[in-house]
CSV table of C-alpha atoms in Angstrom, one decimal:
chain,number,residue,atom,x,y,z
F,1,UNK,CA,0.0,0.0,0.0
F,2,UNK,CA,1.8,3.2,-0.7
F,3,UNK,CA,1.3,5.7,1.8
F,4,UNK,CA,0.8,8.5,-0.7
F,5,UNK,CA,-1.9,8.0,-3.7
F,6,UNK,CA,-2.3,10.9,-6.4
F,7,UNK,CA,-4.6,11.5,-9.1
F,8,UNK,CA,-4.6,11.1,-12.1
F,9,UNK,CA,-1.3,9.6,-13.3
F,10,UNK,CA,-1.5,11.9,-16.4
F,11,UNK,CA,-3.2,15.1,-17.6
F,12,UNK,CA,-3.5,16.6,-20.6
F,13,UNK,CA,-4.7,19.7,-21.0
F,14,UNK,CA,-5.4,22.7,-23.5
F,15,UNK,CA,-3.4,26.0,-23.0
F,16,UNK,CA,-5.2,28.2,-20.3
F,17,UNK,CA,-7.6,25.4,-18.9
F,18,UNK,CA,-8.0,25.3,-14.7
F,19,UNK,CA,-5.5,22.4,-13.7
F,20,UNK,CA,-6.3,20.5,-10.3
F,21,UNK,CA,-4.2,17.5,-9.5
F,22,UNK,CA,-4.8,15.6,-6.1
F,23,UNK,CA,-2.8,14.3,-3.2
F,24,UNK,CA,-4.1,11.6,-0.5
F,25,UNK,CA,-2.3,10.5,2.4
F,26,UNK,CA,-2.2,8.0,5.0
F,27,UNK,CA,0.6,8.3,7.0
F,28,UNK,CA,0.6,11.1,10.0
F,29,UNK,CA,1.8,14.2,8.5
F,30,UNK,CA,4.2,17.3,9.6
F,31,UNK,CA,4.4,19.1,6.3
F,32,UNK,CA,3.3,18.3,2.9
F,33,UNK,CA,5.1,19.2,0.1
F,34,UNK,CA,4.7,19.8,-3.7
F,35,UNK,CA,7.3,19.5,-6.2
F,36,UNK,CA,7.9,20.1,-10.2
F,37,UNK,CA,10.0,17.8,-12.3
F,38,UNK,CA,10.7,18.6,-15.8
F,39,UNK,CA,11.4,16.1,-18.3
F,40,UNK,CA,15.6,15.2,-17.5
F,41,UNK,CA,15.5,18.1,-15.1
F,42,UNK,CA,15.9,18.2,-11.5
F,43,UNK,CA,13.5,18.9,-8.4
F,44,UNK,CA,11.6,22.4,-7.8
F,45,UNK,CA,10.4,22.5,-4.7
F,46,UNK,CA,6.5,24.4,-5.5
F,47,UNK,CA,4.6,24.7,-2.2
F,48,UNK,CA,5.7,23.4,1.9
F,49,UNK,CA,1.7,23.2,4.0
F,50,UNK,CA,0.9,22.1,7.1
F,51,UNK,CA,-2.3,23.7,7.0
F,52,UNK,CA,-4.5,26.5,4.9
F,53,UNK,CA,-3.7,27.6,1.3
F,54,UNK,CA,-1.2,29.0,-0.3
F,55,UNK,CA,-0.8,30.5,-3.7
F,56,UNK,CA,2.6,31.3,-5.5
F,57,UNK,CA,1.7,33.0,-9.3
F,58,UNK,CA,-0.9,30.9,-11.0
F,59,UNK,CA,-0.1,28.0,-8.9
F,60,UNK,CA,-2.7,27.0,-5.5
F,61,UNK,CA,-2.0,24.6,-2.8
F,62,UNK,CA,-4.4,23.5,-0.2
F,63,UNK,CA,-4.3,20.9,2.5
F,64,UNK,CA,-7.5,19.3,4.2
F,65,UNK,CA,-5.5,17.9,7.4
F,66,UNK,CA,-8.8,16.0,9.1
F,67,UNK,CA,-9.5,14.2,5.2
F,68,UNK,CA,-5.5,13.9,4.8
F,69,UNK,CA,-6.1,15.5,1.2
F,70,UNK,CA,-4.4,18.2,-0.5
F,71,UNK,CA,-4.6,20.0,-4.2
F,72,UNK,CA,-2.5,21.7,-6.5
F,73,UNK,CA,-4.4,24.3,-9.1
F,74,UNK,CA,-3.1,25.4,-11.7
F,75,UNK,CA,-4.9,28.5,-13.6
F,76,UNK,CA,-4.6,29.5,-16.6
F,77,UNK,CA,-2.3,26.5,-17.2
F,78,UNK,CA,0.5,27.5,-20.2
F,79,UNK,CA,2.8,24.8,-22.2
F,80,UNK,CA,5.8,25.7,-19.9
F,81,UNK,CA,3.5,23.8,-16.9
F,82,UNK,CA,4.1,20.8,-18.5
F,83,UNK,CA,6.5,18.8,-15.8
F,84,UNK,CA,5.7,15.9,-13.4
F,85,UNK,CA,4.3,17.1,-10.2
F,86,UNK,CA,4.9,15.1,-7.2
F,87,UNK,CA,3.5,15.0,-3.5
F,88,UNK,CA,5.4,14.5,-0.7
F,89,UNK,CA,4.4,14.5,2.9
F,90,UNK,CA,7.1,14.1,6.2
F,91,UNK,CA,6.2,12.8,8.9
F,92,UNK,CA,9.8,13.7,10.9
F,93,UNK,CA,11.4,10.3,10.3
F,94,UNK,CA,11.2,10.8,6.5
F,95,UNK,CA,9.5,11.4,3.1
F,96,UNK,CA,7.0,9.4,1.6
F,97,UNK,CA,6.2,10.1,-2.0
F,98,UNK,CA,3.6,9.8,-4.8
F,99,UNK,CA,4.4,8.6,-7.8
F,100,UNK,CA,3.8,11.8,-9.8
F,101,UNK,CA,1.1,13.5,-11.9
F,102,UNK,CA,2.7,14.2,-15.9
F,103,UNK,CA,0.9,17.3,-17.3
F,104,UNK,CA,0.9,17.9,-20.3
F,105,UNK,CA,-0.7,21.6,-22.1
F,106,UNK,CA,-1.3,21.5,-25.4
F,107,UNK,CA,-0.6,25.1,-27.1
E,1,UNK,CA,20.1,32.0,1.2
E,2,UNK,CA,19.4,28.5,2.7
E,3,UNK,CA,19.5,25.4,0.9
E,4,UNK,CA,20.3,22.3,-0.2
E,5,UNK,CA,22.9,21.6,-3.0
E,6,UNK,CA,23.5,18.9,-5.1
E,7,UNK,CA,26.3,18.6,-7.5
E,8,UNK,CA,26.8,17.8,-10.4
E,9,UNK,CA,23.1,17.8,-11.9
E,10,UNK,CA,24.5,15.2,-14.6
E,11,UNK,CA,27.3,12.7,-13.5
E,12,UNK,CA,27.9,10.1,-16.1
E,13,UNK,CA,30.0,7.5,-15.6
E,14,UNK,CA,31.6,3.7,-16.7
E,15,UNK,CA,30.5,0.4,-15.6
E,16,UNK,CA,32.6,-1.2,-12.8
E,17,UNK,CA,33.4,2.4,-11.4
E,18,UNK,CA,32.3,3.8,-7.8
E,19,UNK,CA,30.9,7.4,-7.7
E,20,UNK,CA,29.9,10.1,-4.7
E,21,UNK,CA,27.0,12.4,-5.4
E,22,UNK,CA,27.1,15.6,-3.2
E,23,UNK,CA,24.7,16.8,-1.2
E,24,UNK,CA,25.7,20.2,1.1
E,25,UNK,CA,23.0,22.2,3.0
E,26,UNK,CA,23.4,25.4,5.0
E,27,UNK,CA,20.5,25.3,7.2
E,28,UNK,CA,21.8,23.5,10.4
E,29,UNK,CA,19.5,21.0,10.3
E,30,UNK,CA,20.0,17.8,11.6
E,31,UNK,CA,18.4,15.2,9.2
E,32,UNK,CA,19.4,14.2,6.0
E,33,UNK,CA,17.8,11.7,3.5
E,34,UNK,CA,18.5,9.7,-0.2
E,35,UNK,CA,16.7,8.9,-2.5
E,36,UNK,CA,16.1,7.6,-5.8
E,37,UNK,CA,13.8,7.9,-8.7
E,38,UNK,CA,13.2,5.5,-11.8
E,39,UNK,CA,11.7,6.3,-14.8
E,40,UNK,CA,7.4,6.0,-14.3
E,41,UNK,CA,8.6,5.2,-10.4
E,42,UNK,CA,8.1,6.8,-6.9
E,43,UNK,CA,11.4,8.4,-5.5
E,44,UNK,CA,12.3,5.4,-2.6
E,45,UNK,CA,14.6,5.8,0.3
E,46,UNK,CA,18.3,4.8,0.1
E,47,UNK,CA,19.6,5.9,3.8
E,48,UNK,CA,18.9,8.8,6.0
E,49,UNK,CA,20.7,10.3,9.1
E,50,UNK,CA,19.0,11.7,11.8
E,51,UNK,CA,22.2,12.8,13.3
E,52,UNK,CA,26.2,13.5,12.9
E,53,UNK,CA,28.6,9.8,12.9
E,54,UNK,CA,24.8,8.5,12.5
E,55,UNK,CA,23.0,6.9,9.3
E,56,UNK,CA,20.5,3.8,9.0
E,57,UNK,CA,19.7,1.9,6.0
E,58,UNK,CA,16.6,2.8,3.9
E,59,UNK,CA,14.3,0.6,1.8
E,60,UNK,CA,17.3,0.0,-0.8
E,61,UNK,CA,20.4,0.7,0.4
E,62,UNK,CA,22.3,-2.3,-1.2
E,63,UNK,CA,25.1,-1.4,-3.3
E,64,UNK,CA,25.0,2.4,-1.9
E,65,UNK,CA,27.3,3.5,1.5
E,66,UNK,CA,27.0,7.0,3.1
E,67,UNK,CA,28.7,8.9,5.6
E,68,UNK,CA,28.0,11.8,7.9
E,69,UNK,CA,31.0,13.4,9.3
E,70,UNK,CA,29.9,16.7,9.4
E,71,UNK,CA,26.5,18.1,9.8
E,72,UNK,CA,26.4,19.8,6.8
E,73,UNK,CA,27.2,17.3,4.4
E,74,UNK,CA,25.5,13.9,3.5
E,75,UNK,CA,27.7,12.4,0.5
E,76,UNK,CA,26.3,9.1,-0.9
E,77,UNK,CA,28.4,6.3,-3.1
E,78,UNK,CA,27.0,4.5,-5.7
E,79,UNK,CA,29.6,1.2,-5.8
E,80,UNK,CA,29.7,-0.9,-8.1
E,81,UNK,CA,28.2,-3.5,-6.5
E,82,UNK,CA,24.3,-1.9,-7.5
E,83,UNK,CA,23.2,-3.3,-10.4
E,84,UNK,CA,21.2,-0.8,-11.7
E,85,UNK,CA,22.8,2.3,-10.9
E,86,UNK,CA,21.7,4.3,-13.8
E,87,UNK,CA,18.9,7.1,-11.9
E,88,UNK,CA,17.7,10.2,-11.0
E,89,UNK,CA,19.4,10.9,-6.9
E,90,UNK,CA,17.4,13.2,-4.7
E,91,UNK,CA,18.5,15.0,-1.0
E,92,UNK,CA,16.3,16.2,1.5
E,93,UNK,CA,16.6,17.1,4.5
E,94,UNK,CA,14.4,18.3,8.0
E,95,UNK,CA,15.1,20.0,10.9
E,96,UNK,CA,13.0,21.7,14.3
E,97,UNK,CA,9.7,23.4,13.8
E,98,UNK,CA,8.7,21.6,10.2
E,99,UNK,CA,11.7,22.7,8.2
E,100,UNK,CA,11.6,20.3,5.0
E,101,UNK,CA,13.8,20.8,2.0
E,102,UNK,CA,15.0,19.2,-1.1
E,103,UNK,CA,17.8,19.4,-3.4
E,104,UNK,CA,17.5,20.0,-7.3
E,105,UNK,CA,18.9,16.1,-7.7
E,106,UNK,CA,21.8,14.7,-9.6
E,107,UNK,CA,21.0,12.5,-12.4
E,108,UNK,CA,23.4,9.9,-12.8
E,109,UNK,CA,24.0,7.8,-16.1
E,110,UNK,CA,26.5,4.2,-16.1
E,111,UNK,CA,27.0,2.9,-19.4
């Protein structure tokens, strides 16, 4: 069972659609994380919650900590959003990870 | 400004050959991590050290040592004793009040 579930597994969207990807958890929590991958690139580190919302640009994060559930919007998504987004949660031991979302906008 | 570093972002190397990937942070915190990514995969702990002269064995830590002299530096080897040591390498690490980071990653090629 992995710890950390996200949907969906792939995404494709048209340039300047609403984007929201979706992170469940099961393990207890002290921060969860969202990160950017692009294709042979390296880690961005995106959004850090432990609780609330919070927005960076065009990109919003929320966390539900009771229903162990966060998002990631993306408005007005653009071809450069196209990357693998991943969740990860700490629990102070260590990271657990999903196994990413790959989005793709079409121009 | 705080971080994590990780260096080089591409490492390629031959078959048979042992190579350290760095990982440096300036944040004073105390726990460092490794892990590793394959293609379509989840990124999967190699070892992690909650403390300095301390490190425990993740979920795949054969073929892989560490070592933690200094607080500030968590350098893993890839021998050549892993079989599949062609990956993408990620660092994190955690300190006091929720403090989580990760490096950019080092993507290492053996051919």
């Amino acid at each position: 069972k992995n710890e950390v579930e996200q949907s969906p597994q792939n995404l494709t969207a048209q340039e300047g659609e609403f984007i929201t990807i979706n992170c469940s958890y099961s393990v207890g929590i002290s921060a969860l994380h969202w990160l950017q991958q692009h294709p042979g690139g390296g880690i961005v580190s995106l959004f850090m919650l432990s609780s609330g919302k919070k927005k960076h640009g065009r990109l919003i994060a929320t966390i539900n900590i009771q229903e162990k559930h966060s998002s990631l919007h993306i408005t007005a998504s653009h071809p450069r959003d196209s990357a693998v987004y991943i969740c990860a949660v700490g629990d102070g031991n260590q990271f657990y990870f999903g196994t990413g979302t790959s989005l793709t906008v079409i121009p | 400004d705080g971080g994590i570093t990780q260096s080089p972002k591409y490492l390629f190397r031959k078959e048979g050959q042992n190579v350290t990937l760095s990982c440096e942070q300036n944040l004073n915190h105390d726990a460092m991590y490794w892990y590793r990514q394959d293609p379509g995969q989840g990124l999967r702990l190699i070892y992690y050290s909650q403390i300095v002269n301390d490190f425990q064995k993740g979920d795949i830590a054969e073929g892989y040592s560490v070592s933690r002299e200094k607080k500030e530096s968590f350098p893993l080897t890839v021998t050549s004793a892993q079989k599949n040591p062609t990956a993408f390498y990620l660092c994190a690490s955690s300190g006091t009040l929720n403090e989580q980071y990760f490096g950019p990653g080092t993507r290492l090629t053996v051919t």
